[in-house]
Short mmCIF file of C-alpha atoms and ligand atoms in Angstrom, two decimals:
data_model
loop_
_atom_site.label_atom_id
_atom_site.label_comp_id
_atom_site.label_asym_id
_atom_site.label_seq_id
_atom_site.Cartn_x
_atom_site.Cartn_y
_atom_site.Cartn_z
CA MET H 1 -11.83 26.42 -0.85
CA SER H 2 -13.03 29.95 -1.53
CA GLU H 3 -14.61 30.42 1.89
CA ALA H 4 -11.22 30.67 3.54
CA ASN H 5 -12.48 33.55 5.65
CA ASN H 6 -15.24 31.51 7.22
CA GLN H 7 -12.95 28.71 8.24
CA PRO H 8 -12.44 27.86 11.88
CA ASP H 9 -9.28 29.49 13.15
CA TRP H 10 -7.50 26.16 13.76
CA VAL H 11 -7.08 25.70 10.00
CA ALA H 12 -4.62 28.57 9.71
CA ARG H 13 -3.00 27.54 13.01
CA SER H 14 -2.35 24.11 11.46
CA LEU H 15 0.31 25.64 9.22
CA LYS H 16 2.16 27.08 12.20
CA SER H 17 2.22 24.08 14.50
CA VAL H 18 1.68 21.00 12.33
CA TRP H 19 4.44 19.88 9.98
CA HIS H 20 2.39 18.09 7.31
CA PRO H 21 3.69 14.89 5.63
CA CYS H 22 4.77 14.62 2.01
CA THR H 23 4.43 18.40 1.71
CA GLN H 24 6.57 21.38 0.79
CA MET H 25 5.00 23.59 3.46
CA GLN H 26 5.63 26.74 1.46
CA HIS H 27 3.15 25.55 -1.20
CA HIS H 28 0.43 26.26 1.35
CA GLU H 29 1.04 29.97 0.92
CA ALA H 30 -0.89 29.46 -2.34
CA VAL H 31 -2.90 26.29 -1.69
CA PRO H 32 -5.17 26.22 1.37
CA LEU H 33 -5.49 23.15 3.58
CA VAL H 34 -8.79 21.29 3.43
CA PRO H 35 -10.25 21.06 6.93
CA VAL H 36 -12.12 17.82 7.61
CA SER H 37 -14.92 17.91 10.12
CA HIS H 38 -16.40 14.43 9.71
CA GLY H 39 -16.73 11.49 7.35
CA ARG H 40 -19.54 9.20 6.28
CA GLY H 41 -19.15 6.32 3.82
CA PRO H 42 -16.88 7.38 0.94
CA TRP H 43 -17.40 11.08 1.70
CA LEU H 44 -15.36 13.53 3.76
CA TYR H 45 -17.09 16.76 4.88
CA ASP H 46 -15.75 20.12 5.95
CA HIS H 47 -17.28 22.28 8.69
CA GLU H 48 -19.68 23.92 6.22
CA GLY H 49 -20.94 20.63 4.85
CA LYS H 50 -18.95 20.80 1.61
CA ARG H 51 -18.19 17.21 0.64
CA TYR H 52 -15.34 15.36 -1.09
CA LEU H 53 -15.51 11.83 -2.47
CA ASP H 54 -12.47 10.08 -0.97
CA ALA H 55 -11.42 8.44 -4.23
CA ILE H 56 -7.97 7.46 -2.93
CA SER H 57 -9.23 5.97 0.34
CA SER H 58 -7.29 8.53 2.41
CA TRP H 59 -3.88 7.34 1.20
CA TRP H 60 -5.06 3.82 0.39
CA VAL H 61 -6.14 2.83 3.88
CA ASN H 62 -9.93 3.08 4.01
CA LEU H 63 -11.83 0.00 2.82
CA PHE H 64 -15.42 0.28 4.01
CA GLY H 65 -16.02 4.00 4.25
CA HIS H 66 -15.61 6.54 7.02
CA ALA H 67 -17.50 6.10 10.29
CA ASN H 68 -18.50 2.57 9.29
CA PRO H 69 -21.21 1.49 11.75
CA ARG H 70 -19.93 -2.08 12.13
CA ILE H 71 -16.30 -1.13 12.75
CA ASN H 72 -17.44 1.66 15.08
CA ALA H 73 -19.52 -0.81 17.11
CA ALA H 74 -16.60 -3.24 17.45
CA LEU H 75 -14.30 -0.46 18.61
CA LYS H 76 -16.80 0.90 21.13
CA ASP H 77 -17.16 -2.60 22.57
CA GLN H 78 -13.38 -3.09 22.73
CA LEU H 79 -12.84 0.34 24.27
CA ASP H 80 -14.78 -0.68 27.36
CA LYS H 81 -12.84 -3.94 27.70
CA LEU H 82 -9.19 -3.25 27.01
CA GLU H 83 -7.59 -0.33 25.18
CA HIS H 84 -4.04 -1.64 25.34
CA ALA H 85 -1.73 -4.04 27.12
CA MET H 86 1.86 -4.92 26.36
CA LEU H 87 2.34 -7.99 24.18
CA ALA H 88 5.57 -9.25 25.74
CA GLY H 89 4.66 -11.79 28.39
CA PHE H 90 0.96 -10.96 27.93
CA THR H 91 -1.64 -11.74 25.30
CA HIS H 92 -5.26 -10.90 24.53
CA GLU H 93 -8.08 -12.36 22.48
CA PRO H 94 -8.18 -9.86 19.58
CA VAL H 95 -4.52 -10.42 18.66
CA VAL H 96 -4.88 -14.21 18.84
CA GLU H 97 -8.04 -14.29 16.79
CA LEU H 98 -6.61 -11.94 14.16
CA SER H 99 -3.44 -14.04 13.81
CA GLU H 100 -5.48 -17.23 13.43
CA ARG H 101 -7.84 -15.76 10.87
CA LEU H 102 -5.01 -14.30 8.77
CA SER H 103 -3.20 -17.62 8.92
CA MET H 104 -6.38 -19.31 7.69
CA LEU H 105 -6.59 -16.88 4.78
CA SER H 106 -3.14 -18.15 3.72
CA GLY H 107 -4.30 -21.75 3.93
CA GLY H 108 -2.16 -22.12 7.06
CA VAL H 109 1.07 -21.55 5.11
CA LEU H 110 1.89 -18.23 6.80
CA GLY H 111 0.92 -19.25 10.30
CA HIS H 112 2.95 -16.80 12.43
CA CYS H 113 2.12 -13.10 12.74
CA PHE H 114 4.43 -10.40 14.08
CA TYR H 115 2.88 -7.00 14.81
CA ALA H 116 3.85 -3.33 14.49
CA SER H 117 2.03 -0.08 13.81
CA ASP H 118 2.99 1.21 10.37
CA GLY H 119 3.89 -0.19 6.99
CA ALA H 120 7.54 0.87 6.99
CA SER H 121 8.08 -1.00 10.28
CA ALA H 122 6.52 -4.15 8.82
CA VAL H 123 8.98 -3.91 5.93
CA GLU H 124 11.89 -3.51 8.34
CA ILE H 125 10.67 -6.46 10.39
CA ALA H 126 10.60 -8.68 7.29
CA LEU H 127 14.10 -7.55 6.28
CA LYS H 128 15.45 -8.14 9.79
CA MET H 129 13.75 -11.54 10.08
CA SER H 130 15.19 -12.68 6.78
CA PHE H 131 18.69 -11.49 7.68
CA HIS H 132 18.49 -13.01 11.17
CA TYR H 133 17.11 -16.30 9.81
CA TRP H 134 20.14 -16.77 7.56
CA HIS H 135 22.41 -15.75 10.43
CA ASN H 136 20.81 -18.32 12.74
CA LEU H 137 21.38 -20.95 10.06
CA GLY H 138 25.06 -20.02 9.85
CA ASN H 139 24.75 -18.25 6.48
CA GLU H 140 26.20 -15.00 7.76
CA GLU H 141 27.19 -13.79 4.32
CA LYS H 142 23.53 -13.56 3.21
CA ARG H 143 22.83 -9.96 4.17
CA GLU H 144 21.98 -8.10 0.95
CA PHE H 145 18.56 -7.24 -0.38
CA VAL H 146 16.99 -6.81 -3.81
CA CYS H 147 14.15 -4.50 -4.83
CA LEU H 148 12.53 -3.48 -8.10
CA LYS H 149 13.06 -0.31 -10.06
CA GLY H 150 10.47 2.22 -8.89
CA SER H 151 9.78 0.25 -5.70
CA TYR H 152 8.22 1.91 -2.66
CA HIS H 153 8.38 0.21 0.71
CA GLY H 154 8.15 3.12 3.14
CA GLU H 155 10.25 6.01 4.30
CA THR H 156 12.09 5.05 7.47
CA VAL H 157 15.83 4.61 7.08
CA GLY H 158 15.58 0.82 6.83
CA ALA H 159 12.66 0.89 4.40
CA LEU H 160 14.34 3.54 2.23
CA ARG H 161 17.13 1.03 1.52
CA VAL H 162 14.67 -0.90 -0.62
CA THR H 163 12.74 2.12 -1.93
CA ASP H 164 13.75 3.29 -5.40
CA VAL H 165 12.35 6.81 -5.61
CA GLN H 166 14.78 9.36 -7.05
CA LEU H 167 13.66 12.22 -4.81
CA PHE H 168 14.40 10.17 -1.68
CA ARG H 169 17.64 8.78 -3.14
CA ASP H 170 18.86 12.32 -3.79
CA ALA H 171 17.94 13.52 -0.30
CA TYR H 172 18.84 10.55 1.90
CA GLY H 173 21.04 8.27 -0.24
CA PRO H 174 24.21 9.01 1.75
CA MET H 175 22.50 7.68 4.93
CA LEU H 176 21.60 4.36 3.35
CA GLN H 177 23.12 1.03 2.51
CA GLN H 178 21.54 0.51 -0.90
CA ALA H 179 19.89 -2.67 -2.09
CA HIS H 180 20.31 -4.17 -5.56
CA VAL H 181 17.76 -2.55 -7.88
CA ILE H 182 16.55 -4.76 -10.73
CA ALA H 183 14.22 -4.27 -13.70
CA SER H 184 10.53 -3.81 -12.97
CA PRO H 185 8.03 -6.01 -14.83
CA ASP H 186 5.90 -2.85 -15.37
CA ALA H 187 3.76 -3.69 -18.42
CA ARG H 188 4.20 -0.12 -19.70
CA GLU H 189 7.79 -1.08 -20.53
CA ALA H 190 6.57 -3.28 -23.39
CA LYS H 191 8.47 -2.62 -26.60
CA GLU H 192 6.84 -2.74 -30.04
CA GLY H 193 5.12 -6.13 -30.39
CA GLU H 194 5.78 -7.23 -26.79
CA THR H 195 3.07 -8.36 -24.36
CA ALA H 196 2.96 -7.84 -20.57
CA ILE H 197 4.10 -11.47 -20.25
CA ASP H 198 7.17 -10.75 -22.39
CA VAL H 199 8.10 -7.82 -20.14
CA ALA H 200 7.63 -10.00 -17.04
CA GLN H 201 9.86 -12.72 -18.49
CA ARG H 202 12.52 -10.21 -19.47
CA ALA H 203 12.53 -8.78 -15.94
CA ALA H 204 12.68 -12.28 -14.43
CA SER H 205 15.70 -13.23 -16.52
CA GLU H 206 17.51 -10.12 -15.33
CA LEU H 207 16.88 -11.26 -11.76
CA GLU H 208 18.09 -14.76 -12.64
CA LYS H 209 21.44 -13.32 -13.75
CA LEU H 210 21.80 -11.42 -10.48
CA PHE H 211 20.94 -14.53 -8.46
CA GLU H 212 23.37 -16.69 -10.44
CA GLU H 213 26.22 -14.36 -9.52
CA HIS H 214 25.20 -13.12 -6.07
CA ALA H 215 22.57 -15.34 -4.43
CA ASN H 216 25.05 -16.52 -1.81
CA LYS H 217 25.11 -12.94 -0.49
CA ILE H 218 21.41 -12.16 -0.89
CA ALA H 219 18.96 -12.66 1.98
CA ALA H 220 15.72 -11.60 0.30
CA ILE H 221 13.99 -9.85 -2.55
CA ILE H 222 11.08 -7.57 -1.71
CA VAL H 223 8.30 -6.77 -4.19
CA GLU H 224 4.89 -5.11 -4.32
CA PRO H 225 2.83 -7.93 -5.90
CA LEU H 226 0.96 -7.07 -9.15
CA VAL H 227 0.89 -3.28 -8.68
CA GLN H 228 3.78 -0.99 -7.77
CA GLY H 229 1.74 1.75 -6.13
CA ALA H 230 3.97 4.75 -5.60
CA ALA H 231 5.75 4.11 -8.92
CA GLY H 232 2.47 5.32 -10.46
CA MET H 233 0.27 2.22 -10.25
CA ALA H 234 2.68 0.20 -12.42
CA MET H 235 0.81 -3.04 -13.12
CA TYR H 236 2.37 -6.32 -14.18
CA ASP H 237 1.49 -9.87 -15.10
CA PRO H 238 1.18 -12.45 -12.27
CA ILE H 239 3.56 -14.71 -14.21
CA TYR H 240 6.38 -12.55 -12.83
CA LEU H 241 5.54 -13.62 -9.27
CA LYS H 242 5.50 -17.26 -10.34
CA ALA H 243 8.95 -16.86 -11.89
CA LEU H 244 10.15 -15.07 -8.77
CA ARG H 245 8.98 -17.88 -6.50
CA ALA H 246 10.80 -20.46 -8.63
CA LEU H 247 14.01 -18.40 -8.72
CA CYS H 248 13.91 -17.78 -4.96
CA ASP H 249 13.45 -21.49 -4.29
CA LYS H 250 16.26 -22.45 -6.63
CA HIS H 251 18.73 -19.90 -5.25
CA LYS H 252 17.66 -19.99 -1.58
CA VAL H 253 16.55 -16.38 -1.35
CA HIS H 254 13.51 -15.23 0.65
CA LEU H 255 10.57 -13.69 -1.15
CA ILE H 256 8.99 -10.78 0.76
CA ALA H 257 5.59 -9.70 -0.54
CA ASP H 258 4.85 -6.15 0.51
CA GLU H 259 1.05 -6.28 0.35
CA ILE H 260 0.65 -3.12 2.42
CA ALA H 261 -1.14 -1.39 -0.47
CA VAL H 262 -2.23 -4.33 -2.63
CA GLY H 263 -3.46 -6.69 0.11
CA CYS H 264 -6.93 -6.82 1.66
CA GLY H 265 -8.77 -7.29 -1.62
CA ARG H 266 -7.36 -4.26 -3.43
CA THR H 267 -6.25 -6.23 -6.50
CA GLY H 268 -9.30 -8.53 -6.59
CA THR H 269 -8.16 -11.38 -4.33
CA PHE H 270 -7.59 -11.01 -0.59
CA PHE H 271 -3.81 -11.33 -1.08
CA ALA H 272 -2.43 -10.21 -4.44
CA CYS H 273 -0.07 -13.25 -4.47
CA GLU H 274 -3.08 -15.55 -4.79
CA GLN H 275 -3.42 -14.48 -8.42
CA ALA H 276 -0.02 -16.05 -9.16
CA ASP H 277 -0.91 -19.11 -7.13
CA ILE H 278 2.16 -18.72 -4.91
CA TRP H 279 2.91 -17.99 -1.27
CA PRO H 280 5.89 -15.82 -0.37
CA ASP H 281 8.05 -16.35 2.71
CA PHE H 282 6.81 -13.13 4.27
CA ILE H 283 3.71 -11.01 3.69
CA CYS H 284 3.65 -7.45 5.03
CA LEU H 285 0.19 -6.01 5.67
CA SER H 286 -0.90 -2.60 6.91
CA LYS H 287 -3.06 0.21 5.48
CA GLY H 288 -6.40 -1.53 4.78
CA ILE H 289 -6.06 -4.25 7.41
CA SER H 290 -7.62 -2.05 10.13
CA GLY H 291 -10.21 -0.76 7.67
CA GLY H 292 -8.32 2.53 7.67
CA TYR H 293 -9.14 3.15 11.32
CA LEU H 294 -6.00 2.70 13.38
CA PRO H 295 -2.28 2.27 12.79
CA LEU H 296 -1.64 -1.46 12.51
CA SER H 297 0.85 -3.50 10.55
CA LEU H 298 2.03 -7.08 10.64
CA VAL H 299 4.32 -9.60 9.04
CA MET H 300 3.11 -13.13 8.35
CA THR H 301 5.66 -15.89 7.90
CA ARG H 302 6.18 -19.65 7.57
CA ASP H 303 6.77 -22.18 10.28
CA ASP H 304 10.28 -23.13 9.10
CA ILE H 305 11.35 -19.49 9.47
CA TYR H 306 9.75 -19.26 12.91
CA GLN H 307 11.51 -22.49 13.95
CA ALA H 308 14.93 -21.04 13.08
CA PHE H 309 14.46 -18.58 15.97
CA TYR H 310 13.01 -21.09 18.47
CA ASP H 311 15.77 -21.79 20.96
CA ARG H 312 16.96 -21.36 24.56
CA ASP H 313 19.35 -18.63 23.45
CA VAL H 314 17.97 -15.06 23.57
CA ARG H 315 20.34 -14.01 20.81
CA ARG H 316 18.63 -16.41 18.42
CA ALA H 317 15.23 -14.86 19.24
CA PHE H 318 13.78 -12.23 16.96
CA LEU H 319 14.80 -8.91 18.50
CA HIS H 320 12.15 -6.34 17.71
CA SER H 321 9.42 -4.53 19.60
CA HIS H 322 7.23 -1.45 19.47
CA SER H 323 5.33 0.07 22.40
CA TYR H 324 1.98 -0.50 20.72
CA THR H 325 2.71 -3.96 19.28
CA GLY H 326 -0.59 -5.82 18.76
CA ASN H 327 -2.78 -2.99 20.09
CA PRO H 328 -6.18 -4.53 20.96
CA LEU H 329 -8.23 -1.68 19.50
CA ALA H 330 -6.41 -1.89 16.19
CA CYS H 331 -6.78 -5.68 16.17
CA ARG H 332 -10.53 -5.37 16.85
CA ALA H 333 -10.84 -2.92 13.95
CA ALA H 334 -9.06 -5.52 11.79
CA LEU H 335 -11.36 -8.31 12.98
CA ALA H 336 -14.42 -6.18 12.18
CA THR H 337 -12.90 -5.52 8.76
CA LEU H 338 -12.43 -9.26 8.12
CA ASP H 339 -16.02 -9.84 9.30
CA ILE H 340 -17.28 -7.44 6.63
CA PHE H 341 -15.27 -9.28 3.95
CA ARG H 342 -16.96 -12.51 4.94
CA GLU H 343 -20.50 -11.31 5.63
CA ASP H 344 -20.83 -9.10 2.55
CA ASP H 345 -19.01 -11.27 -0.01
CA VAL H 346 -16.87 -8.22 -0.67
CA LEU H 347 -14.53 -9.71 -3.28
CA LEU H 348 -17.49 -10.71 -5.44
CA ARG H 349 -19.27 -7.37 -5.01
CA ASN H 350 -16.04 -5.57 -5.92
CA ARG H 351 -15.81 -7.50 -9.17
CA GLU H 352 -19.27 -6.21 -10.09
CA ARG H 353 -18.34 -2.66 -9.10
CA ALA H 354 -15.11 -2.89 -11.07
CA VAL H 355 -16.90 -3.81 -14.29
CA LYS H 356 -19.18 -0.78 -13.91
CA MET H 357 -16.33 1.58 -13.13
CA THR H 358 -14.18 0.31 -16.02
CA ASN H 359 -17.12 0.79 -18.39
CA ALA H 360 -17.78 4.27 -17.07
CA LEU H 361 -14.11 5.19 -17.56
CA SER H 362 -13.82 3.55 -20.98
CA PRO H 363 -13.45 6.84 -22.96
CA LEU H 364 -10.01 7.14 -21.33
CA ALA H 365 -8.81 4.01 -23.14
CA THR H 366 -8.88 5.93 -26.44
CA HIS H 367 -8.44 9.48 -25.13
CA PRO H 368 -5.80 11.29 -27.26
CA GLN H 369 -4.21 12.89 -24.16
CA ALA H 370 -4.20 9.75 -22.00
CA LYS H 371 -2.16 6.59 -22.32
CA HIS H 372 -1.86 3.22 -20.60
CA PHE H 373 -5.40 3.18 -19.17
CA ARG H 374 -5.25 0.18 -16.82
CA GLN H 375 -7.15 -1.57 -14.08
CA ARG H 376 -6.58 -4.34 -11.57
CA GLY H 377 -9.16 -5.12 -8.92
CA VAL H 378 -10.24 -1.83 -7.38
CA ILE H 379 -7.42 0.27 -8.85
CA TRP H 380 -7.68 2.32 -12.05
CA ALA H 381 -4.93 4.45 -13.56
CA PHE H 382 -3.89 6.30 -16.70
CA ASP H 383 -1.01 8.56 -17.64
CA ALA H 384 -1.45 12.10 -18.93
CA VAL H 385 0.42 12.77 -22.18
CA ILE H 386 2.31 16.00 -21.52
CA GLY H 387 5.35 16.89 -23.62
CA ASP H 388 6.55 19.87 -21.62
CA ALA H 389 8.50 18.90 -18.47
CA GLN H 390 7.57 22.07 -16.60
CA LYS H 391 3.87 21.52 -17.26
CA ALA H 392 4.21 17.88 -16.24
CA ALA H 393 5.74 19.01 -12.94
CA THR H 394 2.67 21.05 -11.95
CA PHE H 395 0.06 18.60 -13.31
CA SER H 396 -0.53 16.77 -10.05
CA ARG H 397 -1.14 19.89 -7.97
CA ASP H 398 -3.37 21.47 -10.62
CA PHE H 399 -5.38 18.26 -10.89
CA PHE H 400 -5.77 17.97 -7.11
CA THR H 401 -7.09 21.55 -6.89
CA ALA H 402 -9.44 21.18 -9.87
CA ALA H 403 -10.75 17.88 -8.49
CA LEU H 404 -11.60 19.47 -5.12
CA GLU H 405 -13.78 21.98 -6.97
CA LYS H 406 -15.73 19.02 -8.32
CA GLU H 407 -16.06 17.32 -4.91
CA LEU H 408 -13.32 14.75 -5.55
CA LEU H 409 -10.27 13.92 -3.46
CA LEU H 410 -7.70 12.78 -6.04
CA ARG H 411 -3.91 13.16 -5.88
CA PRO H 412 -2.14 12.08 -9.07
CA ILE H 413 1.37 10.64 -8.73
CA GLY H 414 3.38 12.75 -11.18
CA THR H 415 1.39 12.51 -14.40
CA THR H 416 -0.44 9.32 -13.40
CA VAL H 417 -4.06 9.81 -12.40
CA TYR H 418 -5.37 6.93 -10.32
CA LEU H 419 -8.56 5.94 -8.53
CA MET H 420 -8.40 3.73 -5.45
CA PRO H 421 -11.81 4.21 -3.82
CA PRO H 422 -13.19 2.43 -0.76
CA TYR H 423 -15.22 -0.73 -1.43
CA VAL H 424 -18.58 0.96 -0.78
CA LEU H 425 -19.45 2.98 -3.89
CA ASN H 426 -23.01 2.63 -5.17
CA ASP H 427 -23.92 2.93 -8.87
CA GLU H 428 -24.56 6.65 -8.62
CA GLU H 429 -21.21 7.29 -6.91
CA ILE H 430 -19.41 5.18 -9.53
CA GLU H 431 -20.95 7.30 -12.31
CA LEU H 432 -20.19 10.53 -10.46
CA LEU H 433 -16.58 9.57 -9.81
CA ALA H 434 -15.94 8.43 -13.39
CA SER H 435 -17.60 11.38 -15.15
CA ARG H 436 -16.05 14.02 -12.90
CA THR H 437 -12.58 12.46 -13.08
CA MET H 438 -12.77 12.71 -16.88
CA ALA H 439 -14.14 16.26 -16.70
CA VAL H 440 -11.33 17.36 -14.37
CA PHE H 441 -8.79 15.70 -16.65
CA ASP H 442 -10.10 17.52 -19.73
CA GLN H 443 -10.22 20.80 -17.85
CA VAL H 444 -6.65 20.49 -16.58
CA MET H 445 -5.28 19.35 -19.97
CA ASN H 446 -7.08 22.09 -21.90
CA SER H 447 -6.00 24.86 -19.59
CA ARG H 448 -2.30 24.28 -20.29
C1 PLP N 1 2.31 2.85 2.24
C2 PLP N 1 3.26 1.78 1.90
C3 PLP N 1 4.30 1.43 2.76
C4 PLP N 1 4.60 2.20 4.03
O1 PLP N 1 3.56 2.18 4.94
P1 PLP N 1 3.52 3.34 6.07
O2 PLP N 1 2.42 2.95 6.97
O3 PLP N 1 3.24 4.61 5.31
O4 PLP N 1 4.86 3.37 6.71
C5 PLP N 1 5.12 0.38 2.41
N1 PLP N 1 4.91 -0.30 1.28
C6 PLP N 1 3.93 -0.01 0.42
C7 PLP N 1 3.74 -0.83 -0.80
C8 PLP N 1 3.07 1.05 0.69
O5 PLP N 1 2.12 1.37 -0.19
#
């Protein structure tokens, strides 16, 4: 950070020509960009060899470290065979194999895969499929959607309809046809004497009321199973998903599971929904599915939904396409990722890692300036206790900067600090990450 003068000249040029995402560009007058030269395992390196532990998996996408030798080898092999071919009228082995293996992971229940490149598009595909399904069945009035308070499903215009983030609502609300927003089962909402299960049941009964009055107009409800990521790692009891499945069945509403962040083992099972012992009507996957290598997203759905589109009439077909639909390189990266899950018994190894990390972070459970220390699978989070609103507003940026000084890449969401590391940390890296996270937290809290 301090060697700004020795940086390659393209770092400063970045601010002129590159419009960075999720960024007020003016902040970079004070905060320098971090140039990345290469990555290895959980570490990112700059041009001078300064390293940063990628404790948020580069925005939740990386599963098995940077420059993973096995994923690299698969991609090099694929590169010499086929980089891309259109998927309308054509097919290729990687996309077929990936679809079959994902279907198998759902016990064959979600046996049809539709492909796109980013998470927001997968969400839009699921919304469109649900709407079009009801239309094809003659239920044209079913065209509304439901999402949870604090939900995040992406930032394209269609995905923002079901994203409940105030900042986006304020900026883009007038462009959008809003969905119904219902109570979140966020366990932090527990009142005196309530358990997480009580909160989940309370949230489910609110949904039941909405369904009783409006289900004839509602196509689908979309949720982030078990953990609402962008809401600040809001975790909830699986019983909520069970209740949701029952209510959706009873009222004939589709259940869309947005597993873009929580899928691929992040919550402890391959799909988060498995922990509630349910299957939704649609699962959206992206982020980790390509191991964090290439843009890839997909929607998995059931045969009865697929059959509602199967017809001679083009207008009954699902009308959606992207130029890079089913890109073979991205599919090969995904297949290599699934291979690692199988060969390395990743879900089991992650359970062992999680116990170590939770132990190492245990002082946070009783820390006077932290509350709601929580964990599910390979996600840890806690909320900083800050009374002053102005200080709360700068907490995230201060923490990010202080963490970089201690070789950590961490970006709190508001006042929620979270860890979402790749599934490759060894014991030493677990200790390092836990102790430095706590040191950064103390430093930032004591300096205000
Ligand atoms: C990241 C994310 C998305 C959007 O994915 P993009 O690839 O960024 O468009 C949607 N839903 C959830 C739950 C996410 O975490």
